[in-house]
Amino acid sequence: MDVRIEEGDYTHTVVVIQCQKETEPIICLKRYIEKYEPRIQAYEGKKLHYVSLDDIWYFESVDNKTFLYLDTAVLEISQRLYELESLLPPSSFIRISKSQIVNIGKIKSLRPELNRTLLATLYNEEQLVISRRYVAAFKKRLHIER
Amino acid sequence: MKHKDLMQFLLWLRNGIAVCVTWLLILLLGICKLTGIKALSVNMLIKLVLSISGGVLLFCLIFTRLWFRRMSFSRRLTMFMLTISIYEGGIFYWIGWFIGQGSIGQWLLYALLFLGMYASCLGLYHSYSKKKEKAYTKALQLYQQERMDAHGTL
C-alpha cells in the first residue's frame, strides 16, 4: 500500500482511499481513520485507560513519576516530560515549568506577576505558574511581543 | 558585559540627566519667580545638578541590565528605593538642607515620603500588569480560535 501526504492550500483535511474495490479491510481502514483520535496510554492503578489528548488539562512530574490531569481523575503515565514534549502536538501542549506541560486550549486567562512569571488560570479555575525560564517560549508561541 | 546593555545604560543615563536637569531648572525658575529670589548661588546649582546626576546614575545602574541582568521589577524597585533614600539623605546633609541628627518625627516623615513613592510605583505597576493581563489573554484567545479554525478542536 502506498501512503502519500499532499500538502496544499486546503481548508479541510480529506483522506482519500484509492482502491479497486471496497473490500472488508478497506472498510475497516475507513472506520479506523474516521474514529482516529490521538490518545495516550495512562494507568489508574493497574487499570489501563486510553485518554484523548483533548481531555487532558496538564501533565505533571512528581517524585520521578508523571501524571496527567483530567476533569475528575489523575492518571499515571510511563513517559517522562521530555519524552512527552516530542510526542505531543506542539500547537496544543507547551512546557511551562520544570515539572509541568499544559494544554493551551484549557487555559482561560494569563496574568503577569511581579516576579516575571505568568499565572495561567485554567477553565476549571485551577492556577498554574509559568516559570520565568519558559515565559519567553510561551509568549513566542502565542505571538506576544516582549 | 554586553555592548547592547552598555549602550542602553549610557542612553538612559544621557536621557535621564537631560530630563531631570531640565525639570530641576524649570522648578527652580518657578520657585524663584514665586518667592521673589533674584539670584541663585552657582555652588548650590552645581551641587543640585551633581546630586540629581547621582540619582539618575543610581536609577540606571539598578534598572538597566548592565549590572543586574536578571532581576524582577519589584526587586529593582525595592533596591532603588532603599539606596536612593540613603543617597538623598546624604545629599541633603551635603547641600545643607539636613542639619544635625534631626527628630524622630522628621525621619519618620522622610521615610513615609519614600514609602509613599514605593507604594505609588507598585500601584502603577499593578495597573500596567492589568493591561498586560488583558493583552495576553486576548492573544491566548486568538491562538485558541486559530487552532479551533484549523483543527476543529482547542
PDB file of C-alpha atoms in Angstrom:
ATOM      1  CA  MET A   1       0.000   0.000   0.000  1.00  0.00           C
ATOM      2  CA  ASP A   2       1.335   3.375  -0.972  1.00  0.00           C
ATOM      3  CA  VAL A   3       0.742   6.151   1.613  1.00  0.00           C
ATOM      4  CA  ARG A   4       1.166   9.733   0.481  1.00  0.00           C
ATOM      5  CA  ILE A   5       0.553  13.120   2.054  1.00  0.00           C
ATOM      6  CA  GLU A   6      -0.172  16.063  -0.173  1.00  0.00           C
ATOM      7  CA  GLU A   7       0.295  19.474   1.378  1.00  0.00           C
ATOM      8  CA  GLY A   8      -1.526  22.420  -0.132  1.00  0.00           C
ATOM      9  CA  ASP A   9      -3.865  25.311   0.408  1.00  0.00           C
ATOM     10  CA  TYR A  10      -6.706  23.115   1.661  1.00  0.00           C
ATOM     11  CA  THR A  11      -9.317  24.279   4.157  1.00  0.00           C
ATOM     12  CA  HIS A  12     -10.096  20.750   5.404  1.00  0.00           C
ATOM     13  CA  THR A  13      -8.128  17.552   5.707  1.00  0.00           C
ATOM     14  CA  VAL A  14      -9.533  14.846   3.429  1.00  0.00           C
ATOM     15  CA  VAL A  15      -8.297  11.254   3.373  1.00  0.00           C
ATOM     16  CA  VAL A  16      -8.966   9.526   0.061  1.00  0.00           C
ATOM     17  CA  ILE A  17      -8.540   5.750  -0.228  1.00  0.00           C
ATOM     18  CA  GLN A  18      -7.984   4.739  -3.827  1.00  0.00           C
ATOM     19  CA  CYS A  19      -8.741   1.046  -4.404  1.00  0.00           C
ATOM     20  CA  GLN A  20     -10.118  -1.371  -6.998  1.00  0.00           C
ATOM     21  CA  LYS A  21     -12.993  -2.483  -4.800  1.00  0.00           C
ATOM     22  CA  GLU A  22     -14.400  -1.595  -1.377  1.00  0.00           C
ATOM     23  CA  THR A  23     -13.361  -4.750   0.432  1.00  0.00           C
ATOM     24  CA  GLU A  24     -13.741  -5.507   4.158  1.00  0.00           C
ATOM     25  CA  PRO A  25     -10.162  -4.458   5.105  1.00  0.00           C
ATOM     26  CA  ILE A  26     -10.716  -1.197   3.232  1.00  0.00           C
ATOM     27  CA  ILE A  27     -13.965  -0.586   5.139  1.00  0.00           C
ATOM     28  CA  CYS A  28     -12.143  -1.310   8.421  1.00  0.00           C
ATOM     29  CA  LEU A  29      -9.401   1.130   7.450  1.00  0.00           C
ATOM     30  CA  LYS A  30     -12.008   3.772   6.628  1.00  0.00           C
ATOM     31  CA  ARG A  31     -13.704   3.263  10.009  1.00  0.00           C
ATOM     32  CA  TYR A  32     -10.350   3.404  11.775  1.00  0.00           C
ATOM     33  CA  ILE A  33      -9.468   6.681  10.114  1.00  0.00           C
ATOM     34  CA  GLU A  34     -12.904   8.122  10.862  1.00  0.00           C
ATOM     35  CA  LYS A  35     -12.602   7.249  14.505  1.00  0.00           C
ATOM     36  CA  TYR A  36      -8.949   8.240  14.788  1.00  0.00           C
ATOM     37  CA  GLU A  37      -8.171  10.482  17.690  1.00  0.00           C
ATOM     38  CA  PRO A  38      -4.741  10.969  19.230  1.00  0.00           C
ATOM     39  CA  ARG A  39      -4.715   9.116  22.523  1.00  0.00           C
ATOM     40  CA  ILE A  40      -2.264   8.365  25.255  1.00  0.00           C
ATOM     41  CA  GLN A  41      -1.972   5.312  27.475  1.00  0.00           C
ATOM     42  CA  ALA A  42      -2.465   6.038  31.142  1.00  0.00           C
ATOM     43  CA  TYR A  43      -2.903   3.951  34.249  1.00  0.00           C
ATOM     44  CA  GLU A  44      -5.209   4.179  37.211  1.00  0.00           C
ATOM     45  CA  GLY A  45      -3.507   1.681  39.479  1.00  0.00           C
ATOM     46  CA  LYS A  46      -3.247  -1.318  37.148  1.00  0.00           C
ATOM     47  CA  LYS A  47      -6.229  -0.351  35.040  1.00  0.00           C
ATOM     48  CA  LEU A  48      -5.271   0.869  31.565  1.00  0.00           C
ATOM     49  CA  HIS A  49      -7.023   3.862  30.007  1.00  0.00           C
ATOM     50  CA  TYR A  50      -6.687   5.425  26.562  1.00  0.00           C
ATOM     51  CA  VAL A  51      -7.052   9.123  27.119  1.00  0.00           C
ATOM     52  CA  SER A  52      -7.855  11.598  24.355  1.00  0.00           C
ATOM     53  CA  LEU A  53      -5.357  14.473  24.276  1.00  0.00           C
ATOM     54  CA  ASP A  54      -8.235  16.948  24.188  1.00  0.00           C
ATOM     55  CA  ASP A  55      -9.359  15.765  27.632  1.00  0.00           C
ATOM     56  CA  ILE A  56      -6.017  16.389  29.311  1.00  0.00           C
ATOM     57  CA  TRP A  57      -5.621  19.598  31.342  1.00  0.00           C
ATOM     58  CA  TYR A  58      -1.929  19.225  32.032  1.00  0.00           C
ATOM     59  CA  PHE A  59       0.918  16.805  32.742  1.00  0.00           C
ATOM     60  CA  GLU A  60       2.938  16.962  35.911  1.00  0.00           C
ATOM     61  CA  SER A  61       6.042  15.224  37.113  1.00  0.00           C
ATOM     62  CA  VAL A  62       6.105  14.407  40.829  1.00  0.00           C
ATOM     63  CA  ASP A  63       8.796  12.290  42.513  1.00  0.00           C
ATOM     64  CA  ASN A  64      10.021  10.823  39.214  1.00  0.00           C
ATOM     65  CA  LYS A  65       6.505   9.839  38.209  1.00  0.00           C
ATOM     66  CA  THR A  66       4.453  11.527  35.515  1.00  0.00           C
ATOM     67  CA  PHE A  67       0.752  12.181  35.909  1.00  0.00           C
ATOM     68  CA  LEU A  68      -1.919  13.581  33.639  1.00  0.00           C
ATOM     69  CA  TYR A  69      -4.814  15.562  34.985  1.00  0.00           C
ATOM     70  CA  LEU A  70      -8.345  15.106  33.660  1.00  0.00           C
ATOM     71  CA  ASP A  71     -11.664  16.652  34.704  1.00  0.00           C
ATOM     72  CA  THR A  72     -12.165  14.279  37.582  1.00  0.00           C
ATOM     73  CA  ALA A  73      -9.177  11.953  37.612  1.00  0.00           C
ATOM     74  CA  VAL A  74      -5.424  11.901  37.850  1.00  0.00           C
ATOM     75  CA  LEU A  75      -3.742   9.089  35.919  1.00  0.00           C
ATOM     76  CA  GLU A  76      -0.149   7.948  35.765  1.00  0.00           C
ATOM     77  CA  ILE A  77       1.761   7.570  32.520  1.00  0.00           C
ATOM     78  CA  SER A  78       5.035   5.871  31.752  1.00  0.00           C
ATOM     79  CA  GLN A  79       6.656   8.656  29.696  1.00  0.00           C
ATOM     80  CA  ARG A  80       8.828  11.369  31.162  1.00  0.00           C
ATOM     81  CA  LEU A  81       8.060  15.029  30.467  1.00  0.00           C
ATOM     82  CA  TYR A  82      10.923  15.406  27.969  1.00  0.00           C
ATOM     83  CA  GLU A  83       9.574  12.411  26.047  1.00  0.00           C
ATOM     84  CA  LEU A  84       6.090  13.914  26.066  1.00  0.00           C
ATOM     85  CA  GLU A  85       7.441  17.167  24.694  1.00  0.00           C
ATOM     86  CA  SER A  86       8.438  15.406  21.487  1.00  0.00           C
ATOM     87  CA  LEU A  87       5.315  13.227  21.377  1.00  0.00           C
ATOM     88  CA  LEU A  88       2.612  15.815  21.936  1.00  0.00           C
ATOM     89  CA  PRO A  89       1.427  18.218  19.206  1.00  0.00           C
ATOM     90  CA  PRO A  90       3.403  21.412  19.834  1.00  0.00           C
ATOM     91  CA  SER A  91       0.472  23.611  18.859  1.00  0.00           C
ATOM     92  CA  SER A  92      -1.608  22.190  21.723  1.00  0.00           C
ATOM     93  CA  PHE A  93       0.835  21.483  24.520  1.00  0.00           C
ATOM     94  CA  ILE A  94       3.666  23.539  25.918  1.00  0.00           C
ATOM     95  CA  ARG A  95       6.153  23.169  28.737  1.00  0.00           C
ATOM     96  CA  ILE A  96       5.527  25.783  31.416  1.00  0.00           C
ATOM     97  CA  SER A  97       7.923  24.710  34.157  1.00  0.00           C
ATOM     98  CA  LYS A  98      10.443  22.050  35.044  1.00  0.00           C
ATOM     99  CA  SER A  99       7.596  19.791  36.145  1.00  0.00           C
ATOM    100  CA  GLN A 100       4.572  20.725  34.029  1.00  0.00           C
ATOM    101  CA  ILE A 101       3.270  20.670  30.460  1.00  0.00           C
ATOM    102  CA  VAL A 102      -0.084  22.342  29.893  1.00  0.00           C
ATOM    103  CA  ASN A 103      -2.805  22.018  27.271  1.00  0.00           C
ATOM    104  CA  ILE A 104      -3.009  25.546  25.813  1.00  0.00           C
ATOM    105  CA  GLY A 105      -6.646  25.013  24.920  1.00  0.00           C
ATOM    106  CA  LYS A 106      -7.510  24.626  28.594  1.00  0.00           C
ATOM    107  CA  ILE A 107      -6.106  27.994  29.668  1.00  0.00           C
ATOM    108  CA  LYS A 108      -8.720  30.649  30.335  1.00  0.00           C
ATOM    109  CA  SER A 109      -6.550  33.647  31.169  1.00  0.00           C
ATOM    110  CA  LEU A 110      -2.973  34.789  31.701  1.00  0.00           C
ATOM    111  CA  ARG A 111      -1.670  37.225  34.252  1.00  0.00           C
ATOM    112  CA  PRO A 112       1.873  38.602  34.507  1.00  0.00           C
ATOM    113  CA  GLU A 113       3.210  38.504  38.055  1.00  0.00           C
ATOM    114  CA  LEU A 114       5.657  40.841  39.770  1.00  0.00           C
ATOM    115  CA  ASN A 115       8.377  38.192  39.742  1.00  0.00           C
ATOM    116  CA  ARG A 116       8.284  37.901  35.912  1.00  0.00           C
ATOM    117  CA  THR A 117       6.360  34.641  35.899  1.00  0.00           C
ATOM    118  CA  LEU A 118       2.923  34.239  34.323  1.00  0.00           C
ATOM    119  CA  LEU A 119      -0.076  32.911  36.159  1.00  0.00           C
ATOM    120  CA  ALA A 120      -2.269  30.732  33.933  1.00  0.00           C
ATOM    121  CA  THR A 121      -5.830  30.195  35.098  1.00  0.00           C
ATOM    122  CA  LEU A 122      -7.444  27.126  33.566  1.00  0.00           C
ATOM    123  CA  TYR A 123     -11.131  26.791  32.720  1.00  0.00           C
ATOM    124  CA  ASN A 124     -11.587  24.702  35.891  1.00  0.00           C
ATOM    125  CA  GLU A 125     -10.197  27.694  37.865  1.00  0.00           C
ATOM    126  CA  GLU A 126      -7.014  25.832  38.722  1.00  0.00           C
ATOM    127  CA  GLN A 127      -3.950  28.067  38.540  1.00  0.00           C
ATOM    128  CA  LEU A 128      -0.545  27.105  37.173  1.00  0.00           C
ATOM    129  CA  VAL A 129       2.629  29.159  37.236  1.00  0.00           C
ATOM    130  CA  ILE A 130       4.576  29.584  34.003  1.00  0.00           C
ATOM    131  CA  SER A 131       8.093  29.860  35.314  1.00  0.00           C
ATOM    132  CA  ARG A 132      10.486  32.595  34.189  1.00  0.00           C
ATOM    133  CA  ARG A 133      12.585  30.130  32.198  1.00  0.00           C
ATOM    134  CA  TYR A 134       9.629  29.188  29.991  1.00  0.00           C
ATOM    135  CA  VAL A 135       7.838  32.546  29.756  1.00  0.00           C
ATOM    136  CA  ALA A 136       9.716  33.691  26.631  1.00  0.00           C
ATOM    137  CA  ALA A 137       8.903  30.494  24.701  1.00  0.00           C
ATOM    138  CA  PHE A 138       5.304  30.665  25.846  1.00  0.00           C
ATOM    139  CA  LYS A 139       4.934  34.261  24.668  1.00  0.00           C
ATOM    140  CA  LYS A 140       6.574  33.374  21.372  1.00  0.00           C
ATOM    141  CA  ARG A 141       4.064  30.561  20.859  1.00  0.00           C
ATOM    142  CA  LEU A 142       1.149  32.949  21.394  1.00  0.00           C
ATOM    143  CA  HIS A 143       2.812  35.600  19.205  1.00  0.00           C
ATOM    144  CA  ILE A 144       3.029  38.002  22.134  1.00  0.00           C
ATOM    145  CA  GLU A 145       5.654  40.667  21.621  1.00  0.00           C
ATOM    146  CA  ARG A 146       8.034  41.239  24.500  1.00  0.00           C
TER     147      ARG A 146
ATOM    148  CA  MET B   1      29.042  42.989  29.987  1.00  0.00           C
ATOM    149  CA  LYS B   2      27.272  43.155  26.670  1.00  0.00           C
ATOM    150  CA  HIS B   3      27.752  46.048  24.282  1.00  0.00           C
ATOM    151  CA  LYS B   4      23.967  46.322  23.876  1.00  0.00           C
ATOM    152  CA  ASP B   5      23.460  46.628  27.665  1.00  0.00           C
ATOM    153  CA  LEU B   6      26.219  49.220  27.938  1.00  0.00           C
ATOM    154  CA  MET B   7      24.662  51.272  25.135  1.00  0.00           C
ATOM    155  CA  GLN B   8      21.247  51.076  26.801  1.00  0.00           C
ATOM    156  CA  PHE B   9      22.780  52.160  30.107  1.00  0.00           C
ATOM    157  CA  LEU B  10      24.538  55.148  28.509  1.00  0.00           C
ATOM    158  CA  LEU B  11      21.405  56.111  26.595  1.00  0.00           C
ATOM    159  CA  TRP B  12      19.279  56.021  29.758  1.00  0.00           C
ATOM    160  CA  LEU B  13      21.958  57.962  31.638  1.00  0.00           C
ATOM    161  CA  ARG B  14      22.132  60.692  28.980  1.00  0.00           C
ATOM    162  CA  ASN B  15      18.353  60.994  28.615  1.00  0.00           C
ATOM    163  CA  GLY B  16      17.773  60.767  32.377  1.00  0.00           C
ATOM    164  CA  ILE B  17      20.258  63.518  33.198  1.00  0.00           C
ATOM    165  CA  ALA B  18      18.895  65.735  30.397  1.00  0.00           C
ATOM    166  CA  VAL B  19      15.281  65.327  31.551  1.00  0.00           C
ATOM    167  CA  CYS B  20      15.981  65.686  35.288  1.00  0.00           C
ATOM    168  CA  VAL B  21      18.298  68.698  34.974  1.00  0.00           C
ATOM    169  CA  THR B  22      15.804  70.429  32.673  1.00  0.00           C
ATOM    170  CA  TRP B  23      12.988  69.836  35.156  1.00  0.00           C
ATOM    171  CA  LEU B  24      15.195  70.970  38.033  1.00  0.00           C
ATOM    172  CA  LEU B  25      15.879  74.259  36.263  1.00  0.00           C
ATOM    173  CA  ILE B  26      12.209  74.756  35.366  1.00  0.00           C
ATOM    174  CA  LEU B  27      11.215  74.118  39.005  1.00  0.00           C
ATOM    175  CA  LEU B  28      13.942  76.432  40.313  1.00  0.00           C
ATOM    176  CA  LEU B  29      12.831  79.189  37.922  1.00  0.00           C
ATOM    177  CA  GLY B  30       9.243  78.727  39.097  1.00  0.00           C
ATOM    178  CA  ILE B  31      10.198  78.776  42.781  1.00  0.00           C
ATOM    179  CA  CYS B  32      12.431  81.831  42.339  1.00  0.00           C
ATOM    180  CA  LYS B  33       9.695  83.683  40.445  1.00  0.00           C
ATOM    181  CA  LEU B  34       7.056  82.833  43.058  1.00  0.00           C
ATOM    182  CA  THR B  35       9.215  83.589  46.091  1.00  0.00           C
ATOM    183  CA  GLY B  36      10.952  86.620  44.601  1.00  0.00           C
ATOM    184  CA  ILE B  37      14.507  85.232  44.769  1.00  0.00           C
ATOM    185  CA  LYS B  38      16.618  87.286  42.405  1.00  0.00           C
ATOM    186  CA  ALA B  39      19.873  85.286  42.339  1.00  0.00           C
ATOM    187  CA  LEU B  40      20.989  81.677  42.680  1.00  0.00           C
ATOM    188  CA  SER B  41      24.336  80.526  44.034  1.00  0.00           C
ATOM    189  CA  VAL B  42      26.483  78.784  41.412  1.00  0.00           C
ATOM    190  CA  ASN B  43      27.754  76.401  44.102  1.00  0.00           C
ATOM    191  CA  MET B  44      24.209  75.424  45.028  1.00  0.00           C
ATOM    192  CA  LEU B  45      23.340  74.831  41.365  1.00  0.00           C
ATOM    193  CA  ILE B  46      26.421  72.647  40.871  1.00  0.00           C
ATOM    194  CA  LYS B  47      25.539  70.646  43.983  1.00  0.00           C
ATOM    195  CA  LEU B  48      21.953  70.179  42.821  1.00  0.00           C
ATOM    196  CA  VAL B  49      22.973  69.119  39.313  1.00  0.00           C
ATOM    197  CA  LEU B  50      25.571  66.698  40.718  1.00  0.00           C
ATOM    198  CA  SER B  51      23.109  65.208  43.212  1.00  0.00           C
ATOM    199  CA  ILE B  52      20.471  64.743  40.510  1.00  0.00           C
ATOM    200  CA  SER B  53      23.020  63.159  38.190  1.00  0.00           C
ATOM    201  CA  GLY B  54      23.982  60.765  41.003  1.00  0.00           C
ATOM    202  CA  GLY B  55      20.328  59.802  41.451  1.00  0.00           C
ATOM    203  CA  VAL B  56      19.950  59.177  37.720  1.00  0.00           C
ATOM    204  CA  LEU B  57      23.137  57.094  37.749  1.00  0.00           C
ATOM    205  CA  LEU B  58      21.737  55.006  40.615  1.00  0.00           C
ATOM    206  CA  PHE B  59      18.466  54.550  38.727  1.00  0.00           C
ATOM    207  CA  CYS B  60      20.243  53.491  35.537  1.00  0.00           C
ATOM    208  CA  LEU B  61      22.518  51.065  37.375  1.00  0.00           C
ATOM    209  CA  ILE B  62      19.576  49.353  39.045  1.00  0.00           C
ATOM    210  CA  PHE B  63      17.003  49.404  36.261  1.00  0.00           C
ATOM    211  CA  THR B  64      19.145  48.564  33.221  1.00  0.00           C
ATOM    212  CA  ARG B  65      20.630  45.154  32.550  1.00  0.00           C
ATOM    213  CA  LEU B  66      24.240  46.333  32.812  1.00  0.00           C
ATOM    214  CA  TRP B  67      24.836  45.173  36.407  1.00  0.00           C
ATOM    215  CA  PHE B  68      21.769  43.143  37.224  1.00  0.00           C
ATOM    216  CA  ARG B  69      20.880  41.087  34.199  1.00  0.00           C
ATOM    217  CA  ARG B  70      18.044  39.048  35.654  1.00  0.00           C
ATOM    218  CA  MET B  71      16.077  40.704  38.382  1.00  0.00           C
ATOM    219  CA  SER B  72      12.359  41.240  38.832  1.00  0.00           C
ATOM    220  CA  PHE B  73      10.862  44.720  38.702  1.00  0.00           C
ATOM    221  CA  SER B  74       9.759  44.601  42.343  1.00  0.00           C
ATOM    222  CA  ARG B  75      13.291  43.736  43.499  1.00  0.00           C
ATOM    223  CA  ARG B  76      14.797  46.500  41.386  1.00  0.00           C
ATOM    224  CA  LEU B  77      12.262  48.957  42.768  1.00  0.00           C
ATOM    225  CA  THR B  78      12.921  47.891  46.374  1.00  0.00           C
ATOM    226  CA  MET B  79      16.669  48.163  45.875  1.00  0.00           C
ATOM    227  CA  PHE B  80      16.299  51.573  44.213  1.00  0.00           C
ATOM    228  CA  MET B  81      14.071  52.954  46.970  1.00  0.00           C
ATOM    229  CA  LEU B  82      16.448  51.771  49.695  1.00  0.00           C
ATOM    230  CA  THR B  83      19.572  53.143  48.024  1.00  0.00           C
ATOM    231  CA  ILE B  84      18.004  56.414  46.864  1.00  0.00           C
ATOM    232  CA  SER B  85      16.643  57.135  50.361  1.00  0.00           C
ATOM    233  CA  ILE B  86      20.128  56.715  51.851  1.00  0.00           C
ATOM    234  CA  TYR B  87      21.728  58.640  48.974  1.00  0.00           C
ATOM    235  CA  GLU B  88      19.236  61.511  49.187  1.00  0.00           C
ATOM    236  CA  GLY B  89      19.764  61.712  52.952  1.00  0.00           C
ATOM    237  CA  GLY B  90      23.495  62.094  52.390  1.00  0.00           C
ATOM    238  CA  ILE B  91      22.983  64.658  49.635  1.00  0.00           C
ATOM    239  CA  PHE B  92      20.618  66.736  51.808  1.00  0.00           C
ATOM    240  CA  TYR B  93      23.300  66.872  54.512  1.00  0.00           C
ATOM    241  CA  TRP B  94      25.890  67.886  51.873  1.00  0.00           C
ATOM    242  CA  ILE B  95      23.684  70.641  50.478  1.00  0.00           C
ATOM    243  CA  GLY B  96      22.839  71.787  53.964  1.00  0.00           C
ATOM    244  CA  TRP B  97      19.099  71.065  53.938  1.00  0.00           C
ATOM    245  CA  PHE B  98      19.542  68.499  56.738  1.00  0.00           C
ATOM    246  CA  ILE B  99      21.422  69.670  59.799  1.00  0.00           C
ATOM    247  CA  GLY B 100      22.268  67.671  62.912  1.00  0.00           C
ATOM    248  CA  GLN B 101      20.591  64.437  63.961  1.00  0.00           C
ATOM    249  CA  GLY B 102      17.013  65.609  63.432  1.00  0.00           C
ATOM    250  CA  SER B 103      13.987  64.394  65.340  1.00  0.00           C
ATOM    251  CA  ILE B 104      12.252  61.031  65.070  1.00  0.00           C
ATOM    252  CA  GLY B 105       9.243  62.788  63.543  1.00  0.00           C
ATOM    253  CA  GLN B 106      11.354  64.306  60.781  1.00  0.00           C
ATOM    254  CA  TRP B 107      12.942  60.967  59.926  1.00  0.00           C
ATOM    255  CA  LEU B 108       9.523  59.289  60.004  1.00  0.00           C
ATOM    256  CA  LEU B 109       8.210  61.881  57.561  1.00  0.00           C
ATOM    257  CA  TYR B 110      11.254  61.278  55.381  1.00  0.00           C
ATOM    258  CA  ALA B 111      10.661  57.502  55.461  1.00  0.00           C
ATOM    259  CA  LEU B 112       6.941  57.988  54.792  1.00  0.00           C
ATOM    260  CA  LEU B 113       7.707  60.018  51.673  1.00  0.00           C
ATOM    261  CA  PHE B 114       9.762  57.135  50.254  1.00  0.00           C
ATOM    262  CA  LEU B 115       7.202  54.545  51.349  1.00  0.00           C
ATOM    263  CA  GLY B 116       4.513  56.600  49.610  1.00  0.00           C
ATOM    264  CA  MET B 117       6.562  56.723  46.419  1.00  0.00           C
ATOM    265  CA  TYR B 118       7.264  52.982  46.692  1.00  0.00           C
ATOM    266  CA  ALA B 119       3.552  52.212  47.118  1.00  0.00           C
ATOM    267  CA  SER B 120       2.639  54.510  44.192  1.00  0.00           C
ATOM    268  CA  CYS B 121       5.156  52.800  41.923  1.00  0.00           C
ATOM    269  CA  LEU B 122       3.839  49.372  42.901  1.00  0.00           C
ATOM    270  CA  GLY B 123       0.283  50.606  42.277  1.00  0.00           C
ATOM    271  CA  LEU B 124       1.240  51.915  38.842  1.00  0.00           C
ATOM    272  CA  TYR B 125       2.978  48.657  38.043  1.00  0.00           C
ATOM    273  CA  HIS B 126      -0.114  46.765  39.160  1.00  0.00           C
ATOM    274  CA  SER B 127      -2.338  48.743  36.764  1.00  0.00           C
ATOM    275  CA  TYR B 128       0.236  48.182  33.997  1.00  0.00           C
ATOM    276  CA  SER B 129       0.068  44.443  34.747  1.00  0.00           C
ATOM    277  CA  LYS B 130      -3.717  44.561  34.439  1.00  0.00           C
ATOM    278  CA  LYS B 131      -3.345  45.976  30.934  1.00  0.00           C
ATOM    279  CA  LYS B 132      -0.827  43.258  30.107  1.00  0.00           C
ATOM    280  CA  GLU B 133      -3.194  40.637  31.508  1.00  0.00           C
ATOM    281  CA  LYS B 134      -5.890  41.743  29.055  1.00  0.00           C
ATOM    282  CA  ALA B 135      -3.451  41.757  26.125  1.00  0.00           C
ATOM    283  CA  TYR B 136      -2.032  38.313  26.982  1.00  0.00           C
ATOM    284  CA  THR B 137      -5.474  36.781  27.462  1.00  0.00           C
ATOM    285  CA  LYS B 138      -6.602  38.255  24.141  1.00  0.00           C
ATOM    286  CA  ALA B 139      -3.538  36.760  22.421  1.00  0.00           C
ATOM    287  CA  LEU B 140      -4.335  33.419  24.044  1.00  0.00           C
ATOM    288  CA  GLN B 141      -7.951  33.503  22.862  1.00  0.00           C
ATOM    289  CA  LEU B 142      -6.812  34.428  19.361  1.00  0.00           C
ATOM    290  CA  TYR B 143      -4.407  31.488  19.334  1.00  0.00           C
ATOM    291  CA  GLN B 144      -7.131  29.139  20.569  1.00  0.00           C
ATOM    292  CA  GLN B 145      -9.517  30.440  17.895  1.00  0.00           C
ATOM    293  CA  GLU B 146      -6.902  29.917  15.183  1.00  0.00           C
ATOM    294  CA  ARG B 147      -6.399  26.354  16.383  1.00  0.00           C
ATOM    295  CA  MET B 148     -10.132  25.785  16.512  1.00  0.00           C
ATOM    296  CA  ASP B 149     -10.489  27.009  12.916  1.00  0.00           C
ATOM    297  CA  ALA B 150      -7.575  24.907  11.712  1.00  0.00           C
ATOM    298  CA  HIS B 151      -8.172  21.659  13.604  1.00  0.00           C
ATOM    299  CA  GLY B 152     -11.752  21.878  14.816  1.00  0.00           C
ATOM    300  CA  THR B 153     -10.537  21.474  18.386  1.00  0.00           C
ATOM    301  CA  LEU B 154      -8.757  23.511  21.034  1.00  0.00           C
TER     302      LEU B 154
END
